[in-house]
Amino acid sequence: LAKTTQPISMDSYEGQEVNITCSHNNIATNDYITWYQQFPSQGPRFIIQGYKTKVTNEVASLFIPADRKSSTLSLPRVSLSDTAVYYCLVALNSGNTPLVFGKGTRLSVIA
Amino acid sequence: GAVVSQHPSWVICKSGTSVKIECRSLDFQATTMFWYRQFPKQSLMLMATSNEGSKATYEQGVEKDKFLINHASLTLSTLTVTSAHPEDSSFYICSARPGGVGTGELFFGEGSRLTVL
């Protein structure tokens, strides 16, 4: 399973765009990149997933360069409720493949 | 989206007792479920992979005799912490992925907080 590296923590003011970059130098050809959000005392919640280029949904965008050795999660106009830990994961997209979590990025949004 | 539910949400027990945590996939069948443990301010640590109708696969360092996993149906996996001790106090989270290859999202339960006195 590919190992990921991301910043331990980030601070942002409300209304700003936040970009969290994750490195995954040994990503395999069939691996997908998935980001999860976790609030205290809750299970992680899926944010977005991609394989290459750019993916956008109603809450975030995911940018993946051609070499796929990194990815950037972009959160537009964050609010206080976006304060959470964000995990970048890389793994096969199959039913019996677990996700191995790295340390994650603790995002603090300040008013 | 798919729902994974855990019960209980929190439990307090005395040292030496056993505690069972249930994980259910409410609207899909899951031949495989995953159990994680999370200590305060730390990331999730994969404990084991629960396989319906067969033995669970445990990660290195996880005692299979202490953390008993039973996946008796396609919608239910249970984790039993046997002879619990204070160091077993943690947040236990299960997860499952609907369908087979290429279905994407892994859904997580709400978590179960165990406190051993």
PDB file of C-alpha atoms in Angstrom:
ATOM      1  CA  LEU A   1       0.000   0.000   0.000  1.00  0.00           C
ATOM      2  CA  ALA A   2       1.370   3.374  -1.021  1.00  0.00           C
ATOM      3  CA  LYS A   3       2.543   5.601   1.799  1.00  0.00           C
ATOM      4  CA  THR A   4       1.337   9.176   1.932  1.00  0.00           C
ATOM      5  CA  THR A   5       2.875  12.322   3.363  1.00  0.00           C
ATOM      6  CA  GLN A   6       0.893  15.445   4.165  1.00  0.00           C
ATOM      7  CA  PRO A   7       1.347  18.472   6.432  1.00  0.00           C
ATOM      8  CA  ILE A   8       0.583  17.798  10.074  1.00  0.00           C
ATOM      9  CA  SER A   9      -1.480  20.937  10.492  1.00  0.00           C
ATOM     10  CA  MET A  10      -2.770  24.026   8.712  1.00  0.00           C
ATOM     11  CA  ASP A  11      -4.550  27.161   9.805  1.00  0.00           C
ATOM     12  CA  SER A  12      -6.907  29.246   7.711  1.00  0.00           C
ATOM     13  CA  TYR A  13      -9.324  32.106   8.117  1.00  0.00           C
ATOM     14  CA  GLU A  14     -12.953  31.733   7.285  1.00  0.00           C
ATOM     15  CA  GLY A  15     -13.813  32.380   3.648  1.00  0.00           C
ATOM     16  CA  GLN A  16     -10.374  31.478   2.320  1.00  0.00           C
ATOM     17  CA  GLU A  17      -9.552  28.673  -0.067  1.00  0.00           C
ATOM     18  CA  VAL A  18      -7.502  25.920   1.517  1.00  0.00           C
ATOM     19  CA  ASN A  19      -5.226  23.617  -0.438  1.00  0.00           C
ATOM     20  CA  ILE A  20      -3.808  20.523   1.228  1.00  0.00           C
ATOM     21  CA  THR A  21      -1.149  18.670  -0.708  1.00  0.00           C
ATOM     22  CA  CYS A  22      -0.345  15.014  -0.272  1.00  0.00           C
ATOM     23  CA  SER A  23       2.723  13.180  -1.572  1.00  0.00           C
ATOM     24  CA  HIS A  24       2.468   9.554  -2.665  1.00  0.00           C
ATOM     25  CA  ASN A  25       5.626   8.834  -4.608  1.00  0.00           C
ATOM     26  CA  ASN A  26       5.149   5.069  -4.847  1.00  0.00           C
ATOM     27  CA  ILE A  27       1.553   5.061  -6.032  1.00  0.00           C
ATOM     28  CA  ALA A  28       0.736   1.993  -8.122  1.00  0.00           C
ATOM     29  CA  THR A  29      -0.889   2.018 -11.537  1.00  0.00           C
ATOM     30  CA  ASN A  30      -4.247   0.760 -10.258  1.00  0.00           C
ATOM     31  CA  ASP A  31      -4.363   2.877  -7.107  1.00  0.00           C
ATOM     32  CA  TYR A  32      -6.971   5.564  -6.569  1.00  0.00           C
ATOM     33  CA  ILE A  33      -6.506   8.675  -4.451  1.00  0.00           C
ATOM     34  CA  THR A  34      -9.173   9.298  -1.851  1.00  0.00           C
ATOM     35  CA  TRP A  35      -9.608  12.021   0.736  1.00  0.00           C
ATOM     36  CA  TYR A  36     -11.550  11.654   3.969  1.00  0.00           C
ATOM     37  CA  GLN A  37     -12.604  14.157   6.636  1.00  0.00           C
ATOM     38  CA  GLN A  38     -12.856  13.294  10.309  1.00  0.00           C
ATOM     39  CA  PHE A  39     -14.418  15.271  13.130  1.00  0.00           C
ATOM     40  CA  PRO A  40     -13.622  14.409  16.769  1.00  0.00           C
ATOM     41  CA  SER A  41     -15.335  11.247  18.008  1.00  0.00           C
ATOM     42  CA  GLN A  42     -16.796  10.453  14.598  1.00  0.00           C
ATOM     43  CA  GLY A  43     -15.895   8.038  11.854  1.00  0.00           C
ATOM     44  CA  PRO A  44     -14.185   9.410   8.744  1.00  0.00           C
ATOM     45  CA  ARG A  45     -16.382  10.782   5.996  1.00  0.00           C
ATOM     46  CA  PHE A  46     -15.626  10.498   2.284  1.00  0.00           C
ATOM     47  CA  ILE A  47     -14.867  13.798   0.561  1.00  0.00           C
ATOM     48  CA  ILE A  48     -13.613  13.034  -2.909  1.00  0.00           C
ATOM     49  CA  GLN A  49     -11.810  10.444  -4.986  1.00  0.00           C
ATOM     50  CA  GLY A  50      -9.848  10.561  -8.212  1.00  0.00           C
ATOM     51  CA  TYR A  51      -7.448   8.708 -10.452  1.00  0.00           C
ATOM     52  CA  LYS A  52      -5.922  11.476 -12.562  1.00  0.00           C
ATOM     53  CA  THR A  53      -6.372  15.112 -13.654  1.00  0.00           C
ATOM     54  CA  LYS A  54      -9.100  17.004 -11.822  1.00  0.00           C
ATOM     55  CA  VAL A  55     -12.214  15.941 -10.006  1.00  0.00           C
ATOM     56  CA  THR A  56     -14.774  18.324  -8.565  1.00  0.00           C
ATOM     57  CA  ASN A  57     -17.864  17.761  -6.459  1.00  0.00           C
ATOM     58  CA  GLU A  58     -20.104  19.951  -4.367  1.00  0.00           C
ATOM     59  CA  VAL A  59     -17.663  20.239  -1.480  1.00  0.00           C
ATOM     60  CA  ALA A  60     -14.140  20.053  -2.911  1.00  0.00           C
ATOM     61  CA  SER A  61     -11.825  19.700  -5.862  1.00  0.00           C
ATOM     62  CA  LEU A  62      -9.005  17.241  -6.267  1.00  0.00           C
ATOM     63  CA  PHE A  63      -6.053  18.031  -8.476  1.00  0.00           C
ATOM     64  CA  ILE A  64      -3.781  15.214  -9.604  1.00  0.00           C
ATOM     65  CA  PRO A  65      -0.753  15.876 -11.827  1.00  0.00           C
ATOM     66  CA  ALA A  66       0.145  13.612 -14.696  1.00  0.00           C
ATOM     67  CA  ASP A  67       2.749  11.635 -12.731  1.00  0.00           C
ATOM     68  CA  ARG A  68       0.204  11.031  -9.938  1.00  0.00           C
ATOM     69  CA  LYS A  69       2.936  11.271  -7.303  1.00  0.00           C
ATOM     70  CA  SER A  70       1.018  13.926  -5.440  1.00  0.00           C
ATOM     71  CA  SER A  71      -2.478  15.320  -5.140  1.00  0.00           C
ATOM     72  CA  THR A  72      -4.040  18.492  -3.794  1.00  0.00           C
ATOM     73  CA  LEU A  73      -7.349  18.755  -2.039  1.00  0.00           C
ATOM     74  CA  SER A  74      -8.904  22.184  -2.508  1.00  0.00           C
ATOM     75  CA  LEU A  75     -11.623  23.408  -0.165  1.00  0.00           C
ATOM     76  CA  PRO A  76     -13.252  26.609  -1.415  1.00  0.00           C
ATOM     77  CA  ARG A  77     -14.238  29.298   1.089  1.00  0.00           C
ATOM     78  CA  VAL A  78     -13.816  27.305   4.279  1.00  0.00           C
ATOM     79  CA  SER A  79     -16.002  27.887   7.303  1.00  0.00           C
ATOM     80  CA  LEU A  80     -15.528  27.114  10.981  1.00  0.00           C
ATOM     81  CA  SER A  81     -17.326  23.806  10.477  1.00  0.00           C
ATOM     82  CA  ASP A  82     -14.550  22.651   8.161  1.00  0.00           C
ATOM     83  CA  THR A  83     -12.201  22.389  11.136  1.00  0.00           C
ATOM     84  CA  ALA A  84     -11.288  18.708  11.084  1.00  0.00           C
ATOM     85  CA  VAL A  85      -8.560  16.219  10.235  1.00  0.00           C
ATOM     86  CA  TYR A  86      -8.178  15.468   6.534  1.00  0.00           C
ATOM     87  CA  TYR A  87      -6.685  12.196   5.389  1.00  0.00           C
ATOM     88  CA  CYS A  88      -5.200  11.411   1.992  1.00  0.00           C
ATOM     89  CA  LEU A  89      -5.262   7.722   1.109  1.00  0.00           C
ATOM     90  CA  VAL A  90      -4.009   5.739  -1.830  1.00  0.00           C
ATOM     91  CA  ALA A  91      -5.223   2.224  -2.519  1.00  0.00           C
ATOM     92  CA  LEU A  92      -6.854  -0.165  -4.914  1.00  0.00           C
ATOM     93  CA  ASN A  93     -10.510   0.510  -5.359  1.00  0.00           C
ATOM     94  CA  SER A  94     -11.727  -2.983  -4.539  1.00  0.00           C
ATOM     95  CA  GLY A  95     -14.105  -4.421  -1.982  1.00  0.00           C
ATOM     96  CA  ASN A  96     -11.555  -6.317   0.052  1.00  0.00           C
ATOM     97  CA  THR A  97      -8.802  -3.718   0.095  1.00  0.00           C
ATOM     98  CA  PRO A  98      -8.597  -1.753   3.322  1.00  0.00           C
ATOM     99  CA  LEU A  99      -7.515   1.852   3.581  1.00  0.00           C
ATOM    100  CA  VAL A 100      -4.362   2.466   5.568  1.00  0.00           C
ATOM    101  CA  PHE A 101      -4.439   5.879   7.177  1.00  0.00           C
ATOM    102  CA  GLY A 102      -1.478   8.188   7.507  1.00  0.00           C
ATOM    103  CA  LYS A 103      -1.238  10.938  10.096  1.00  0.00           C
ATOM    104  CA  GLY A 104      -3.591  13.318   8.309  1.00  0.00           C
ATOM    105  CA  THR A 105      -3.687  17.113   8.279  1.00  0.00           C
ATOM    106  CA  ARG A 106      -5.369  18.916  11.126  1.00  0.00           C
ATOM    107  CA  LEU A 107      -7.081  21.975   9.631  1.00  0.00           C
ATOM    108  CA  SER A 108      -8.081  24.753  11.975  1.00  0.00           C
ATOM    109  CA  VAL A 109     -10.377  27.433  10.582  1.00  0.00           C
ATOM    110  CA  ILE A 110     -10.300  30.696  12.455  1.00  0.00           C
ATOM    111  CA  ALA A 111     -13.029  33.320  12.459  1.00  0.00           C
TER     112      ALA A 111
ATOM    113  CA  GLY B   1     -25.179   7.044   0.365  1.00  0.00           C
ATOM    114  CA  ALA B   2     -24.578   3.692   2.003  1.00  0.00           C
ATOM    115  CA  VAL B   3     -24.823   3.533   5.772  1.00  0.00           C
ATOM    116  CA  VAL B   4     -22.672   1.676   8.252  1.00  0.00           C
ATOM    117  CA  SER B   5     -23.896   1.681  11.829  1.00  0.00           C
ATOM    118  CA  GLN B   6     -22.116   0.735  15.028  1.00  0.00           C
ATOM    119  CA  HIS B   7     -23.497  -0.158  18.419  1.00  0.00           C
ATOM    120  CA  PRO B   8     -22.918   0.843  21.118  1.00  0.00           C
ATOM    121  CA  SER B   9     -21.662   4.379  20.528  1.00  0.00           C
ATOM    122  CA  TRP B  10     -19.898   4.306  23.847  1.00  0.00           C
ATOM    123  CA  VAL B  11     -19.367   1.760  26.577  1.00  0.00           C
ATOM    124  CA  ILE B  12     -17.732   1.777  29.981  1.00  0.00           C
ATOM    125  CA  CYS B  13     -16.691  -1.503  31.533  1.00  0.00           C
ATOM    126  CA  LYS B  14     -14.661  -2.863  34.382  1.00  0.00           C
ATOM    127  CA  SER B  15     -11.224  -4.298  33.824  1.00  0.00           C
ATOM    128  CA  GLY B  16     -11.362  -8.012  33.051  1.00  0.00           C
ATOM    129  CA  THR B  17     -14.766  -8.008  31.408  1.00  0.00           C
ATOM    130  CA  SER B  18     -15.514  -8.545  27.738  1.00  0.00           C
ATOM    131  CA  VAL B  19     -17.228  -6.057  25.473  1.00  0.00           C
ATOM    132  CA  LYS B  20     -18.901  -6.673  22.121  1.00  0.00           C
ATOM    133  CA  ILE B  21     -19.209  -4.011  19.439  1.00  0.00           C
ATOM    134  CA  GLU B  22     -21.509  -4.517  16.475  1.00  0.00           C
ATOM    135  CA  CYS B  23     -21.044  -3.158  12.976  1.00  0.00           C
ATOM    136  CA  ARG B  24     -23.907  -3.319  10.515  1.00  0.00           C
ATOM    137  CA  SER B  25     -24.203  -2.353   6.885  1.00  0.00           C
ATOM    138  CA  LEU B  26     -27.765  -1.058   6.756  1.00  0.00           C
ATOM    139  CA  ASP B  27     -28.487  -0.867   3.056  1.00  0.00           C
ATOM    140  CA  PHE B  28     -25.917  -3.046   1.357  1.00  0.00           C
ATOM    141  CA  GLN B  29     -24.218  -6.363   1.757  1.00  0.00           C
ATOM    142  CA  ALA B  30     -20.585  -6.483   2.747  1.00  0.00           C
ATOM    143  CA  THR B  31     -18.546  -9.639   2.403  1.00  0.00           C
ATOM    144  CA  THR B  32     -15.652  -7.721   3.884  1.00  0.00           C
ATOM    145  CA  MET B  33     -15.571  -5.244   6.744  1.00  0.00           C
ATOM    146  CA  PHE B  34     -12.606  -3.539   8.350  1.00  0.00           C
ATOM    147  CA  TRP B  35     -11.967  -2.713  11.984  1.00  0.00           C
ATOM    148  CA  TYR B  36      -9.849   0.227  13.069  1.00  0.00           C
ATOM    149  CA  ARG B  37      -8.726   1.574  16.418  1.00  0.00           C
ATOM    150  CA  GLN B  38      -7.932   5.198  17.131  1.00  0.00           C
ATOM    151  CA  PHE B  39      -6.243   6.633  20.213  1.00  0.00           C
ATOM    152  CA  PRO B  40      -6.631  10.322  21.111  1.00  0.00           C
ATOM    153  CA  LYS B  41      -4.868  12.718  18.736  1.00  0.00           C
ATOM    154  CA  GLN B  42      -3.717   9.812  16.583  1.00  0.00           C
ATOM    155  CA  SER B  43      -4.694   8.403  13.219  1.00  0.00           C
ATOM    156  CA  LEU B  44      -6.797   5.325  12.582  1.00  0.00           C
ATOM    157  CA  MET B  45      -4.924   2.057  12.873  1.00  0.00           C
ATOM    158  CA  LEU B  46      -6.171  -0.923  10.901  1.00  0.00           C
ATOM    159  CA  MET B  47      -6.722  -3.858  13.246  1.00  0.00           C
ATOM    160  CA  ALA B  48      -8.232  -6.539  11.082  1.00  0.00           C
ATOM    161  CA  THR B  49     -10.184  -7.444   7.992  1.00  0.00           C
ATOM    162  CA  SER B  50     -13.417  -9.262   8.713  1.00  0.00           C
ATOM    163  CA  ASN B  51     -14.505 -11.809   6.119  1.00  0.00           C
ATOM    164  CA  GLU B  52     -18.050 -13.180   5.982  1.00  0.00           C
ATOM    165  CA  GLY B  53     -18.104 -16.881   6.669  1.00  0.00           C
ATOM    166  CA  SER B  54     -14.397 -17.215   7.338  1.00  0.00           C
ATOM    167  CA  LYS B  55     -11.691 -16.189   9.759  1.00  0.00           C
ATOM    168  CA  ALA B  56     -10.652 -12.595  10.089  1.00  0.00           C
ATOM    169  CA  THR B  57      -7.239 -11.435   8.955  1.00  0.00           C
ATOM    170  CA  TYR B  58      -5.384  -9.558  11.668  1.00  0.00           C
ATOM    171  CA  GLU B  59      -2.704  -6.926  11.211  1.00  0.00           C
ATOM    172  CA  GLN B  60       0.702  -7.501  12.713  1.00  0.00           C
ATOM    173  CA  GLY B  61       0.745  -6.817  16.420  1.00  0.00           C
ATOM    174  CA  VAL B  62      -3.011  -7.242  16.933  1.00  0.00           C
ATOM    175  CA  GLU B  63      -3.839 -10.170  19.215  1.00  0.00           C
ATOM    176  CA  LYS B  64      -6.497 -12.300  17.584  1.00  0.00           C
ATOM    177  CA  ASP B  65      -7.381 -14.000  20.865  1.00  0.00           C
ATOM    178  CA  LYS B  66      -7.989 -10.661  22.525  1.00  0.00           C
ATOM    179  CA  PHE B  67      -9.927  -9.028  19.703  1.00  0.00           C
ATOM    180  CA  LEU B  68     -12.384 -11.633  18.500  1.00  0.00           C
ATOM    181  CA  ILE B  69     -14.057 -10.880  15.205  1.00  0.00           C
ATOM    182  CA  ASN B  70     -17.146 -12.663  13.935  1.00  0.00           C
ATOM    183  CA  HIS B  71     -18.646 -11.915  10.530  1.00  0.00           C
ATOM    184  CA  ALA B  72     -21.612 -14.255  10.556  1.00  0.00           C
ATOM    185  CA  SER B  73     -23.769 -12.544   7.950  1.00  0.00           C
ATOM    186  CA  LEU B  74     -23.401 -10.215   4.983  1.00  0.00           C
ATOM    187  CA  THR B  75     -24.541  -7.250   7.044  1.00  0.00           C
ATOM    188  CA  LEU B  76     -23.054  -7.821  10.481  1.00  0.00           C
ATOM    189  CA  SER B  77     -19.570  -8.030  11.906  1.00  0.00           C
ATOM    190  CA  THR B  78     -18.810  -8.020  15.617  1.00  0.00           C
ATOM    191  CA  LEU B  79     -15.657  -7.161  17.520  1.00  0.00           C
ATOM    192  CA  THR B  80     -15.333  -8.557  21.025  1.00  0.00           C
ATOM    193  CA  VAL B  81     -12.644  -7.151  23.269  1.00  0.00           C
ATOM    194  CA  THR B  82     -11.960  -9.972  25.700  1.00  0.00           C
ATOM    195  CA  SER B  83     -10.692  -9.429  29.226  1.00  0.00           C
ATOM    196  CA  ALA B  84     -10.485  -5.719  28.612  1.00  0.00           C
ATOM    197  CA  HIS B  85      -7.862  -3.633  30.364  1.00  0.00           C
ATOM    198  CA  PRO B  86      -7.447   0.140  30.630  1.00  0.00           C
ATOM    199  CA  GLU B  87      -4.940   0.146  27.768  1.00  0.00           C
ATOM    200  CA  ASP B  88      -7.712  -1.171  25.500  1.00  0.00           C
ATOM    201  CA  SER B  89      -9.627   2.059  26.010  1.00  0.00           C
ATOM    202  CA  SER B  90      -9.919   3.552  22.562  1.00  0.00           C
ATOM    203  CA  PHE B  91     -12.231   4.588  19.736  1.00  0.00           C
ATOM    204  CA  TYR B  92     -13.122   1.586  17.591  1.00  0.00           C
ATOM    205  CA  ILE B  93     -14.381   2.202  14.060  1.00  0.00           C
ATOM    206  CA  CYS B  94     -15.637  -0.235  11.466  1.00  0.00           C
ATOM    207  CA  SER B  95     -16.000   0.258   7.736  1.00  0.00           C
ATOM    208  CA  ALA B  96     -17.294  -1.485   4.660  1.00  0.00           C
ATOM    209  CA  ARG B  97     -17.450  -0.979   0.920  1.00  0.00           C
ATOM    210  CA  PRO B  98     -20.553  -1.877  -1.093  1.00  0.00           C
ATOM    211  CA  GLY B  99     -20.113  -4.212  -4.016  1.00  0.00           C
ATOM    212  CA  GLY B 100     -16.866  -5.454  -5.491  1.00  0.00           C
ATOM    213  CA  VAL B 101     -14.143  -4.041  -7.684  1.00  0.00           C
ATOM    214  CA  GLY B 102     -14.392  -0.436  -8.761  1.00  0.00           C
ATOM    215  CA  THR B 103     -17.114   0.692  -6.417  1.00  0.00           C
ATOM    216  CA  GLY B 104     -15.075   3.315  -4.678  1.00  0.00           C
ATOM    217  CA  GLU B 105     -16.116   4.776  -1.405  1.00  0.00           C
ATOM    218  CA  LEU B 106     -15.398   3.033   1.886  1.00  0.00           C
ATOM    219  CA  PHE B 107     -18.127   3.868   4.388  1.00  0.00           C
ATOM    220  CA  PHE B 108     -17.334   4.204   8.066  1.00  0.00           C
ATOM    221  CA  GLY B 109     -19.475   3.700  11.125  1.00  0.00           C
ATOM    222  CA  GLU B 110     -19.930   6.360  13.767  1.00  0.00           C
ATOM    223  CA  GLY B 111     -17.372   4.716  16.005  1.00  0.00           C
ATOM    224  CA  SER B 112     -17.611   3.124  19.436  1.00  0.00           C
ATOM    225  CA  ARG B 113     -15.738   4.622  22.357  1.00  0.00           C
ATOM    226  CA  LEU B 114     -14.605   2.055  24.883  1.00  0.00           C
ATOM    227  CA  THR B 115     -13.489   3.096  28.338  1.00  0.00           C
ATOM    228  CA  VAL B 116     -12.107   0.390  30.596  1.00  0.00           C
ATOM    229  CA  LEU B 117     -11.930   1.289  34.270  1.00  0.00           C
TER     230      LEU B 117
END
